[in-house]
Amino acid sequence: MHLDHSHTHDGPAAVSADAVRPDGRRRALRVGLGGPVGSGKTATVAALCRALRDELSLAVVTNDIYTREDAAFLLREAVLPPERIAAVETGACPHTAIRDDISANLEAVEDLEDEVGPLDLVLVESGGDNLTATFSRGLVDAQLFVIDVAGGDDIPRKGGPGVTTADLLVVNKTDLAPYVGSDLQRMARDAKAQRAELPVVFQSLRSEEGVSEVAAWVRERIAAWTAA
Amino acid sequence: MNRATLLVLADGRFPAGGHAHSGGAEAAVAAGRIKDAADLAEFCRGRLHTSGLVAAALAAAAAVGVDPLELDEAADARTPSAALRTAARKLGRQMMRAARATWPSAELDALASVRPKGAHQPVVLGLAARSAGLGPEDAVYVAAYESVSGPATAVVRLLSLDPFDATAVLARLAPDLDRVAADAAECARRVPIEGVDALPASSAPLLDIGAEAHAAWAVRLFAS
């Protein structure tokens, strides 16, 4: 709790990361996905939905920069029924909406739980942003940072809060590495140096394994959240 | 007088969702009505003396303890654009969340319970000020200033306007802000005796029309 409330919560929860909803149920695990433009965040969300939707009750919140394209993509791909996808408008600043002023995202998450819940998992996707864009702990319980090999194999070395502090770093589009001259071993070494024991997944959504490693990581998180 | 608390509530970084709204500036920029700092100044002056005045009076009335539900209805009646009513309630809900976390009170809880999807933002703002120990003379300033600081910040992003020029626009509006704040506070003082009809009902039709058009755009930077 953030403050000593002298009164009870009889309205909607006022504080952000309360694990228990006003109705007494434990809320869904919230996982944020951030990363630069074009690194494959939406494709990863779509793949995660396909991998997990038969075993978990899930929903997605998108934070587009100036359109509803990410939400529209997920709707078009029919990865989830439309009522399980919500778009938040960010006034050109997704990092503000996921980190500094999380109120609109919290409302989107809570509305999804109210309307289509109970939910096990809510994925909160940031619009493409810079390497410093991380999620508030008041909004999500865990966050992935998605970069790709074509964005430059020096990104792990450059570090920044996204690369160094995310609970899982995903290096996407590994199938492109030979074509763009990216050195995956160097990326792995640099990531290890920046992140110490924090995990890194290299994935290609075009390969047979696809999103399976990330999905396994999410399952572990869900198990830990449910057991807590 | 609780000056430091006033600064916390009036801070543009107070996490209540304002950053995603342009206060009609995005529609005005697209329509060619704001092209430079001079246009921004005129836009802000117009907004301040119309919807800014109404917002400030609503906030002040809430701050003196007028029934927020009655004020919420009065705000509806003074907001002809459905898109702006939606935006005001969305922002009111976000303000409510921030206020309940920062200055919890039974009055905020009560309003949150009966308006879970949000009351009009100026009403919640006024009640937040009251919960923070601020008075109507503080609430009017926060509401009036917000009515111009939002568009000014948005235009910096929309036109790549020089941020120093945009801030200078706000500084030049200080005498207007003082006047609107005084008028709004005076109206709010009359509400406990005369009822909500004492609240101003000035409107800016272009803001209403622009908001309706803007809400239908497929691609936009700001939510309103």
Tab-separated table of C-alpha atoms in Angstrom:
chain	number	residue	atom	x	y	z
A	1	MET	CA	0.000	0.000	0.000
A	2	HIS	CA	1.155	3.489	-0.750
A	3	LEU	CA	-0.605	5.336	2.037
A	4	ASP	CA	-2.262	4.547	5.321
A	5	HIS	CA	-5.879	4.847	4.345
A	6	SER	CA	-8.070	5.688	7.287
A	7	HIS	CA	-11.123	4.530	5.376
A	8	THR	CA	-12.086	1.423	3.451
A	9	HIS	CA	-11.991	0.965	-0.309
A	10	ASP	CA	-15.607	0.792	-1.244
A	11	GLY	CA	-15.154	2.309	-4.685
A	12	PRO	CA	-12.729	1.292	-7.404
A	13	ALA	CA	-9.183	0.631	-6.256
A	14	ALA	CA	-7.350	3.930	-5.988
A	15	VAL	CA	-3.862	2.587	-5.850
A	16	SER	CA	-2.095	1.097	-8.737
A	17	ALA	CA	-0.468	-2.230	-8.072
A	18	ASP	CA	-2.811	-3.690	-5.452
A	19	ALA	CA	-2.789	-7.443	-6.027
A	20	VAL	CA	-6.384	-7.829	-4.917
A	21	ARG	CA	-9.331	-6.347	-6.779
A	22	PRO	CA	-12.155	-4.515	-4.968
A	23	ASP	CA	-14.260	-7.688	-5.210
A	24	GLY	CA	-11.598	-9.588	-3.261
A	25	ARG	CA	-10.292	-11.659	-6.177
A	26	ARG	CA	-6.614	-11.646	-7.032
A	27	ARG	CA	-6.135	-9.633	-10.214
A	28	ALA	CA	-4.468	-10.848	-13.396
A	29	LEU	CA	-0.702	-10.830	-13.835
A	30	ARG	CA	0.283	-7.811	-15.909
A	31	VAL	CA	3.224	-8.099	-18.277
A	32	GLY	CA	4.559	-5.092	-20.207
A	33	LEU	CA	6.254	-5.264	-23.612
A	34	GLY	CA	8.440	-2.332	-24.596
A	35	GLY	CA	11.172	-1.674	-27.140
A	36	PRO	CA	12.114	0.363	-30.195
A	37	VAL	CA	9.872	0.867	-33.228
A	38	GLY	CA	9.681	-2.152	-35.521
A	39	SER	CA	11.417	-4.621	-33.209
A	40	GLY	CA	8.452	-6.999	-33.270
A	41	LYS	CA	6.498	-6.184	-30.106
A	42	THR	CA	3.086	-6.548	-31.729
A	43	ALA	CA	4.138	-9.710	-33.555
A	44	THR	CA	5.373	-11.123	-30.232
A	45	VAL	CA	2.086	-10.194	-28.542
A	46	ALA	CA	0.163	-11.875	-31.357
A	47	ALA	CA	2.303	-15.010	-31.116
A	48	LEU	CA	1.939	-15.085	-27.315
A	49	CYS	CA	-1.825	-14.812	-27.631
A	50	ARG	CA	-1.914	-17.736	-30.047
A	51	ALA	CA	0.367	-19.798	-27.810
A	52	LEU	CA	-1.445	-19.087	-24.532
A	53	ARG	CA	-5.099	-18.373	-25.319
A	54	ASP	CA	-6.245	-21.981	-24.965
A	55	GLU	CA	-4.751	-22.397	-21.499
A	56	LEU	CA	-5.153	-18.889	-20.020
A	57	SER	CA	-7.794	-16.186	-19.947
A	58	LEU	CA	-5.953	-13.217	-21.415
A	59	ALA	CA	-6.364	-9.687	-22.727
A	60	VAL	CA	-4.167	-7.048	-24.377
A	61	VAL	CA	-3.769	-3.279	-23.943
A	62	THR	CA	-1.942	-1.423	-26.720
A	63	ASN	CA	-0.342	2.033	-26.440
A	64	ASP	CA	0.021	3.368	-29.955
A	65	ILE	CA	1.850	6.603	-30.595
A	66	TYR	CA	-0.599	8.178	-33.002
A	67	THR	CA	-2.824	5.492	-34.470
A	68	ARG	CA	-4.709	2.406	-33.412
A	69	GLU	CA	-2.664	0.272	-35.762
A	70	ASP	CA	-1.311	-2.118	-33.175
A	71	ALA	CA	-4.779	-2.821	-31.843
A	72	ALA	CA	-6.071	-3.018	-35.426
A	73	PHE	CA	-3.339	-5.529	-36.328
A	74	LEU	CA	-4.252	-7.775	-33.410
A	75	LEU	CA	-7.925	-7.532	-34.341
A	76	ARG	CA	-7.204	-8.305	-37.992
A	77	GLU	CA	-5.083	-11.287	-37.045
A	78	ALA	CA	-7.954	-12.389	-34.799
A	79	VAL	CA	-5.572	-13.467	-32.060
A	80	LEU	CA	-8.223	-12.625	-29.462
A	81	PRO	CA	-11.883	-11.636	-29.569
A	82	PRO	CA	-12.199	-7.840	-30.015
A	83	GLU	CA	-13.576	-7.275	-26.507
A	84	ARG	CA	-10.271	-8.536	-25.106
A	85	ILE	CA	-8.187	-5.868	-26.861
A	86	ALA	CA	-8.132	-2.246	-25.662
A	87	ALA	CA	-6.187	0.718	-27.096
A	88	VAL	CA	-4.854	3.578	-24.960
A	89	GLU	CA	-4.083	6.952	-26.561
A	90	THR	CA	-0.801	8.416	-25.414
A	91	GLY	CA	-0.531	11.987	-26.704
A	92	ALA	CA	2.552	11.119	-28.764
A	93	CYS	CA	4.408	9.827	-25.697
A	94	PRO	CA	4.008	6.123	-24.950
A	95	HIS	CA	6.768	6.294	-22.335
A	96	THR	CA	4.702	8.824	-20.395
A	97	ALA	CA	1.654	6.571	-20.472
A	98	ILE	CA	3.521	3.438	-19.354
A	99	ARG	CA	5.860	5.033	-16.817
A	100	ASP	CA	5.129	8.589	-15.639
A	101	ASP	CA	1.342	8.803	-15.787
A	102	ILE	CA	-0.092	5.311	-15.856
A	103	SER	CA	-3.697	6.242	-15.090
A	104	ALA	CA	-5.138	5.573	-18.566
A	105	ASN	CA	-3.427	2.183	-18.754
A	106	LEU	CA	-4.608	1.186	-15.282
A	107	GLU	CA	-8.151	2.036	-16.278
A	108	ALA	CA	-7.869	-0.002	-19.472
A	109	VAL	CA	-6.541	-2.994	-17.533
A	110	GLU	CA	-9.223	-2.729	-14.859
A	111	ASP	CA	-12.016	-2.283	-17.406
A	112	LEU	CA	-10.877	-5.436	-19.217
A	113	GLU	CA	-10.961	-7.368	-15.951
A	114	ASP	CA	-14.435	-5.999	-15.197
A	115	GLU	CA	-15.837	-6.645	-18.643
A	116	VAL	CA	-14.259	-9.903	-19.813
A	117	GLY	CA	-12.710	-11.206	-16.593
A	118	PRO	CA	-11.704	-13.088	-14.654
A	119	LEU	CA	-8.353	-12.862	-16.418
A	120	ASP	CA	-5.089	-14.680	-15.763
A	121	LEU	CA	-2.873	-12.407	-17.839
A	122	VAL	CA	-2.957	-8.913	-19.319
A	123	LEU	CA	-0.270	-8.007	-21.852
A	124	VAL	CA	0.404	-4.250	-21.953
A	125	GLU	CA	2.219	-3.280	-25.137
A	126	SER	CA	4.002	0.054	-25.419
A	127	GLY	CA	4.216	1.905	-28.697
A	128	GLY	CA	7.704	1.817	-30.159
A	129	ASP	CA	9.910	4.120	-28.124
A	130	ASN	CA	13.494	4.751	-27.147
A	131	LEU	CA	15.914	2.616	-25.158
A	132	THR	CA	15.020	4.319	-21.879
A	133	ALA	CA	11.309	3.508	-22.019
A	134	THR	CA	10.407	1.172	-19.162
A	135	PHE	CA	7.119	0.368	-17.464
A	136	SER	CA	6.146	1.597	-14.024
A	137	ARG	CA	5.964	-1.102	-11.358
A	138	GLY	CA	2.635	0.480	-10.505
A	139	LEU	CA	1.328	-0.748	-13.858
A	140	VAL	CA	2.995	-4.091	-14.588
A	141	ASP	CA	4.416	-6.941	-12.547
A	142	ALA	CA	7.049	-7.892	-15.103
A	143	GLN	CA	8.337	-6.451	-18.338
A	144	LEU	CA	9.895	-7.662	-21.545
A	145	PHE	CA	12.084	-5.464	-23.675
A	146	VAL	CA	12.060	-6.451	-27.327
A	147	ILE	CA	14.926	-5.469	-29.629
A	148	ASP	CA	15.846	-6.978	-32.959
A	149	VAL	CA	19.064	-7.927	-34.689
A	150	ALA	CA	18.391	-5.554	-37.609
A	151	GLY	CA	18.280	-2.519	-35.314
A	152	GLY	CA	22.038	-2.857	-34.809
A	153	ASP	CA	23.993	-5.487	-32.905
A	154	ASP	CA	25.437	-2.757	-30.651
A	155	ILE	CA	22.137	-2.138	-28.826
A	156	PRO	CA	22.868	-4.581	-25.981
A	157	ARG	CA	26.265	-2.915	-25.512
A	158	LYS	CA	24.674	0.540	-25.414
A	159	GLY	CA	22.452	-0.624	-22.593
A	160	GLY	CA	19.938	1.845	-21.174
A	161	PRO	CA	17.136	1.089	-18.714
A	162	GLY	CA	15.161	-1.073	-21.168
A	163	VAL	CA	18.033	-3.394	-22.011
A	164	THR	CA	19.601	-3.519	-18.555
A	165	THR	CA	16.574	-3.709	-16.232
A	166	ALA	CA	13.795	-5.530	-18.116
A	167	ASP	CA	12.853	-8.855	-16.526
A	168	LEU	CA	13.344	-10.513	-19.903
A	169	LEU	CA	15.288	-9.188	-22.876
A	170	VAL	CA	14.054	-10.566	-26.192
A	171	VAL	CA	16.365	-10.334	-29.196
A	172	ASN	CA	14.001	-10.802	-32.111
A	173	LYS	CA	14.356	-11.619	-35.822
A	174	THR	CA	17.460	-13.796	-35.397
A	175	ASP	CA	16.745	-15.207	-38.886
A	176	LEU	CA	17.810	-11.831	-40.301
A	177	ALA	CA	21.227	-11.797	-38.622
A	178	PRO	CA	23.239	-13.093	-41.618
A	179	TYR	CA	21.599	-10.566	-43.942
A	180	VAL	CA	22.222	-7.485	-41.819
A	181	GLY	CA	25.667	-8.448	-40.567
A	182	SER	CA	24.659	-8.792	-36.931
A	183	ASP	CA	26.839	-10.887	-34.644
A	184	LEU	CA	24.485	-12.849	-32.351
A	185	GLN	CA	27.304	-14.051	-30.111
A	186	ARG	CA	28.465	-10.516	-29.579
A	187	MET	CA	24.889	-9.488	-28.744
A	188	ALA	CA	24.606	-12.335	-26.246
A	189	ARG	CA	27.953	-11.428	-24.640
A	190	ASP	CA	27.064	-7.735	-24.377
A	191	ALA	CA	23.613	-8.526	-22.999
A	192	LYS	CA	25.146	-10.775	-20.367
A	193	ALA	CA	27.567	-8.009	-19.381
A	194	GLN	CA	24.726	-5.482	-19.041
A	195	ARG	CA	22.193	-7.759	-17.372
A	196	ALA	CA	24.202	-10.160	-15.223
A	197	GLU	CA	21.759	-12.939	-14.231
A	198	LEU	CA	18.652	-11.501	-15.909
A	199	PRO	CA	17.486	-13.766	-18.766
A	200	VAL	CA	17.789	-13.125	-22.501
A	201	VAL	CA	15.878	-14.962	-25.234
A	202	PHE	CA	16.925	-15.000	-28.887
A	203	GLN	CA	13.947	-15.725	-31.088
A	204	SER	CA	12.746	-15.806	-34.657
A	205	LEU	CA	8.994	-15.859	-34.960
A	206	ARG	CA	9.468	-17.426	-38.383
A	207	SER	CA	11.213	-20.457	-36.947
A	208	GLU	CA	9.450	-23.550	-35.662
A	209	GLU	CA	10.165	-22.661	-32.024
A	210	GLY	CA	8.685	-19.218	-32.594
A	211	VAL	CA	7.609	-17.578	-29.356
A	212	SER	CA	7.817	-20.768	-27.274
A	213	GLU	CA	10.691	-19.676	-25.003
A	214	VAL	CA	8.993	-16.394	-24.174
A	215	ALA	CA	5.705	-18.202	-23.638
A	216	ALA	CA	7.453	-20.570	-21.224
A	217	TRP	CA	8.840	-17.592	-19.314
A	218	VAL	CA	5.337	-16.089	-19.090
A	219	ARG	CA	3.955	-19.416	-17.808
A	220	GLU	CA	6.587	-19.438	-15.054
A	221	ARG	CA	5.603	-15.909	-14.086
A	222	ILE	CA	1.934	-16.854	-13.974
A	223	ALA	CA	2.707	-19.853	-11.778
A	224	ALA	CA	4.708	-17.656	-9.378
A	225	TRP	CA	1.985	-14.992	-9.346
A	226	THR	CA	-0.758	-17.531	-8.659
A	227	ALA	CA	1.262	-19.174	-5.903
A	228	ALA	CA	2.130	-15.877	-4.181
B	1	MET	CA	-2.945	29.213	2.261
B	2	ASN	CA	-1.152	25.974	1.470
B	3	ARG	CA	1.126	26.989	-1.345
B	4	ALA	CA	3.222	23.831	-1.604
B	5	THR	CA	0.153	21.589	-1.874
B	6	LEU	CA	-1.181	23.822	-4.609
B	7	LEU	CA	2.046	23.301	-6.551
B	8	VAL	CA	1.701	19.527	-6.308
B	9	LEU	CA	-1.857	19.597	-7.671
B	10	ALA	CA	-1.087	22.172	-10.372
B	11	ASP	CA	2.083	20.451	-11.574
B	12	GLY	CA	1.787	19.482	-15.239
B	13	ARG	CA	3.325	16.149	-14.239
B	14	PHE	CA	0.594	15.340	-11.763
B	15	PRO	CA	-0.284	11.858	-13.071
B	16	ALA	CA	-3.909	12.392	-14.017
B	17	GLY	CA	-3.840	11.799	-17.761
B	18	GLY	CA	-3.677	15.360	-19.084
B	19	HIS	CA	-0.617	14.661	-21.230
B	20	ALA	CA	-2.671	12.694	-23.759
B	21	HIS	CA	-5.113	15.556	-24.438
B	22	SER	CA	-4.572	18.701	-26.487
B	23	GLY	CA	-7.610	20.686	-25.330
B	24	GLY	CA	-8.791	21.082	-28.906
B	25	ALA	CA	-5.411	22.252	-30.183
B	26	GLU	CA	-4.861	19.260	-32.470
B	27	ALA	CA	-8.127	19.919	-34.302
B	28	ALA	CA	-7.335	23.646	-34.505
B	29	VAL	CA	-3.846	22.965	-35.882
B	30	ALA	CA	-5.245	20.627	-38.536
B	31	ALA	CA	-7.866	23.203	-39.517
B	32	GLY	CA	-5.105	25.787	-39.963
B	33	ARG	CA	-6.318	27.941	-37.084
B	34	ILE	CA	-3.067	27.581	-35.115
B	35	LYS	CA	0.086	28.084	-37.160
B	36	ASP	CA	2.393	29.968	-34.777
B	37	ALA	CA	2.789	31.339	-31.274
B	38	ALA	CA	0.495	34.299	-31.951
B	39	ASP	CA	-2.312	31.961	-33.011
B	40	LEU	CA	-1.657	29.818	-29.959
B	41	ALA	CA	-2.047	32.881	-27.739
B	42	GLU	CA	-5.423	33.707	-29.291
B	43	PHE	CA	-6.577	30.097	-29.082
B	44	CYS	CA	-5.605	29.916	-25.420
B	45	ARG	CA	-7.258	33.242	-24.625
B	46	GLY	CA	-10.484	32.029	-26.210
B	47	ARG	CA	-10.399	28.700	-24.423
B	48	LEU	CA	-9.576	30.320	-21.088
B	49	HIS	CA	-12.516	32.745	-21.191
B	50	THR	CA	-15.010	30.069	-22.283
B	51	SER	CA	-14.481	26.462	-21.261
B	52	GLY	CA	-11.671	27.521	-18.898
B	53	LEU	CA	-14.006	29.839	-16.995
B	54	VAL	CA	-16.694	27.158	-16.737
B	55	ALA	CA	-14.178	24.548	-15.578
B	56	ALA	CA	-12.731	26.911	-12.990
B	57	ALA	CA	-16.165	27.755	-11.562
B	58	LEU	CA	-17.139	24.065	-11.390
B	59	ALA	CA	-13.886	23.261	-9.615
B	60	ALA	CA	-14.363	26.104	-7.141
B	61	ALA	CA	-17.931	25.052	-6.387
B	62	ALA	CA	-16.761	21.494	-5.716
B	63	ALA	CA	-13.992	22.876	-3.518
B	64	VAL	CA	-16.487	24.746	-1.312
B	65	GLY	CA	-18.510	21.571	-0.829
B	66	VAL	CA	-21.388	21.870	-3.300
B	67	ASP	CA	-22.867	18.425	-4.083
B	68	PRO	CA	-20.545	16.988	-6.755
B	69	LEU	CA	-23.376	15.072	-8.442
B	70	GLU	CA	-25.309	18.268	-8.942
B	71	LEU	CA	-22.156	19.877	-10.349
B	72	ASP	CA	-21.583	16.867	-12.582
B	73	GLU	CA	-25.031	17.361	-14.101
B	74	ALA	CA	-24.344	21.071	-14.472
B	75	ALA	CA	-21.112	20.208	-16.293
B	76	ASP	CA	-23.001	17.877	-18.646
B	77	ALA	CA	-25.453	20.650	-19.419
B	78	ARG	CA	-22.582	23.008	-20.196
B	79	THR	CA	-20.784	20.554	-22.503
B	80	PRO	CA	-22.802	20.186	-25.714
B	81	SER	CA	-20.197	18.015	-27.472
B	82	ALA	CA	-20.554	14.313	-26.664
B	83	ALA	CA	-16.871	13.822	-27.458
B	84	LEU	CA	-15.921	16.446	-24.887
B	85	ARG	CA	-18.242	14.955	-22.268
B	86	THR	CA	-16.526	11.616	-22.822
B	87	ALA	CA	-13.076	13.187	-22.586
B	88	ALA	CA	-14.032	15.109	-19.430
B	89	ARG	CA	-15.284	11.956	-17.713
B	90	LYS	CA	-12.227	9.982	-18.766
B	91	LEU	CA	-9.952	12.661	-17.339
B	92	GLY	CA	-12.147	12.912	-14.259
B	93	ARG	CA	-11.698	9.215	-13.614
B	94	GLN	CA	-7.938	9.546	-13.965
B	95	MET	CA	-7.902	12.589	-11.673
B	96	MET	CA	-9.956	10.607	-9.168
B	97	ARG	CA	-7.401	7.803	-9.113
B	98	ALA	CA	-4.514	10.189	-8.573
B	99	ALA	CA	-6.406	12.197	-5.950
B	100	ARG	CA	-7.486	9.149	-3.951
B	101	ALA	CA	-3.886	7.986	-3.835
B	102	THR	CA	-2.469	11.400	-2.891
B	103	TRP	CA	-5.168	13.002	-0.700
B	104	PRO	CA	-7.567	10.223	0.293
B	105	SER	CA	-10.939	11.335	1.655
B	106	ALA	CA	-14.413	9.961	2.261
B	107	GLU	CA	-15.841	12.541	-0.153
B	108	LEU	CA	-13.616	11.324	-2.998
B	109	ASP	CA	-14.519	7.709	-2.206
B	110	ALA	CA	-18.207	8.559	-2.244
B	111	LEU	CA	-18.021	10.222	-5.658
B	112	ALA	CA	-15.878	7.377	-7.044
B	113	SER	CA	-18.509	4.867	-5.927
B	114	VAL	CA	-21.400	6.575	-7.693
B	115	ARG	CA	-19.377	7.601	-10.765
B	116	PRO	CA	-17.013	4.629	-11.264
B	117	LYS	CA	-16.429	5.577	-14.910
B	118	GLY	CA	-15.639	9.154	-13.988
B	119	ALA	CA	-17.317	12.439	-13.151
B	120	HIS	CA	-16.419	15.586	-15.101
B	121	GLN	CA	-12.757	16.418	-14.538
B	122	PRO	CA	-13.227	19.955	-13.113
B	123	VAL	CA	-15.639	18.588	-10.484
B	124	VAL	CA	-13.163	15.907	-9.426
B	125	LEU	CA	-10.360	18.454	-9.508
B	126	GLY	CA	-12.297	20.728	-7.151
B	127	LEU	CA	-13.030	17.861	-4.806
B	128	ALA	CA	-9.369	16.838	-4.940
B	129	ALA	CA	-8.393	20.373	-3.970
B	130	ARG	CA	-10.859	20.208	-1.067
B	131	SER	CA	-9.419	16.860	0.052
B	132	ALA	CA	-5.932	18.344	-0.129
B	133	GLY	CA	-6.962	21.161	2.186
B	134	LEU	CA	-7.044	23.741	-0.590
B	135	GLY	CA	-9.812	26.251	-1.113
B	136	PRO	CA	-11.855	27.524	-4.064
B	137	GLU	CA	-9.371	30.305	-4.715
B	138	ASP	CA	-6.744	27.594	-5.365
B	139	ALA	CA	-9.017	25.308	-7.385
B	140	VAL	CA	-9.941	28.083	-9.828
B	141	TYR	CA	-6.288	28.693	-10.611
B	142	VAL	CA	-5.510	25.029	-11.252
B	143	ALA	CA	-8.502	24.611	-13.573
B	144	ALA	CA	-7.960	27.889	-15.397
B	145	TYR	CA	-4.248	27.261	-15.874
B	146	GLU	CA	-4.861	23.709	-17.096
B	147	SER	CA	-7.232	25.057	-19.738
B	148	VAL	CA	-4.309	26.813	-21.414
B	149	SER	CA	-1.226	24.828	-20.394
B	150	GLY	CA	-2.575	21.667	-22.040
B	151	PRO	CA	-2.985	23.217	-25.501
B	152	ALA	CA	0.351	25.039	-25.217
B	153	THR	CA	2.244	21.814	-24.485
B	154	ALA	CA	0.364	19.995	-27.232
B	155	VAL	CA	1.179	22.653	-29.834
B	156	VAL	CA	4.871	22.352	-29.011
B	157	ARG	CA	4.586	18.709	-30.081
B	158	LEU	CA	2.197	19.265	-32.985
B	159	LEU	CA	3.964	22.176	-34.700
B	160	SER	CA	7.460	21.737	-33.264
B	161	LEU	CA	6.808	25.215	-31.912
B	162	ASP	CA	9.679	26.749	-29.947
B	163	PRO	CA	8.936	25.728	-26.335
B	164	PHE	CA	10.208	29.091	-25.077
B	165	ASP	CA	7.635	30.867	-27.238
B	166	ALA	CA	4.866	28.591	-25.992
B	167	THR	CA	5.805	29.247	-22.366
B	168	ALA	CA	5.975	32.965	-23.051
B	169	VAL	CA	2.395	32.739	-24.353
B	170	LEU	CA	1.334	31.303	-21.012
B	171	ALA	CA	3.246	33.979	-19.121
B	172	ARG	CA	1.517	36.752	-21.086
B	173	LEU	CA	-1.848	35.214	-20.214
B	174	ALA	CA	-1.271	35.692	-16.469
B	175	PRO	CA	-3.482	38.799	-16.161
B	176	ASP	CA	-6.285	36.988	-18.017
B	177	LEU	CA	-5.828	33.999	-15.736
B	178	ASP	CA	-6.153	36.232	-12.678
B	179	ARG	CA	-9.335	37.769	-14.040
B	180	VAL	CA	-10.937	34.429	-14.990
B	181	ALA	CA	-9.957	32.940	-11.625
B	182	ALA	CA	-11.581	35.857	-9.794
B	183	ASP	CA	-14.766	35.661	-11.884
B	184	ALA	CA	-15.016	31.904	-11.456
B	185	ALA	CA	-14.495	32.132	-7.696
B	186	GLU	CA	-17.193	34.795	-7.445
B	187	CYS	CA	-19.687	32.612	-9.372
B	188	ALA	CA	-18.861	29.613	-7.181
B	189	ARG	CA	-19.458	31.646	-4.017
B	190	ARG	CA	-23.008	32.286	-5.194
B	191	VAL	CA	-23.801	28.616	-5.915
B	192	PRO	CA	-24.593	27.559	-2.304
B	193	ILE	CA	-27.275	30.273	-2.204
B	194	GLU	CA	-28.491	30.531	-5.793
B	195	GLY	CA	-27.876	26.979	-7.008
B	196	VAL	CA	-25.894	25.756	-10.003
B	197	ASP	CA	-27.549	28.285	-12.315
B	198	ALA	CA	-25.083	30.787	-10.850
B	199	LEU	CA	-22.306	28.914	-12.669
B	200	PRO	CA	-21.160	30.434	-15.965
B	201	ALA	CA	-22.187	28.666	-19.178
B	202	SER	CA	-19.909	30.309	-21.724
B	203	SER	CA	-19.032	28.128	-24.669
B	204	ALA	CA	-16.781	28.093	-27.714
B	205	PRO	CA	-18.708	26.475	-30.597
B	206	LEU	CA	-15.546	25.912	-32.667
B	207	LEU	CA	-14.036	23.898	-29.815
B	208	ASP	CA	-17.179	21.761	-29.727
B	209	ILE	CA	-17.272	21.275	-33.498
B	210	GLY	CA	-13.534	20.612	-33.650
B	211	ALA	CA	-13.805	18.028	-30.862
B	212	GLU	CA	-16.576	16.163	-32.657
B	213	ALA	CA	-14.581	16.049	-35.884
B	214	HIS	CA	-11.373	15.083	-34.065
B	215	ALA	CA	-13.031	12.167	-32.279
B	216	ALA	CA	-13.748	10.586	-35.662
B	217	TRP	CA	-10.183	10.817	-37.006
B	218	ALA	CA	-8.469	7.478	-37.588
B	219	VAL	CA	-4.988	8.888	-37.001
B	220	ARG	CA	-4.258	11.426	-34.274
B	221	LEU	CA	-1.651	12.199	-31.659
B	222	PHE	CA	-3.977	13.256	-28.854
B	223	ALA	CA	-7.093	11.697	-27.357
B	224	SER	CA	-8.955	15.025	-27.556
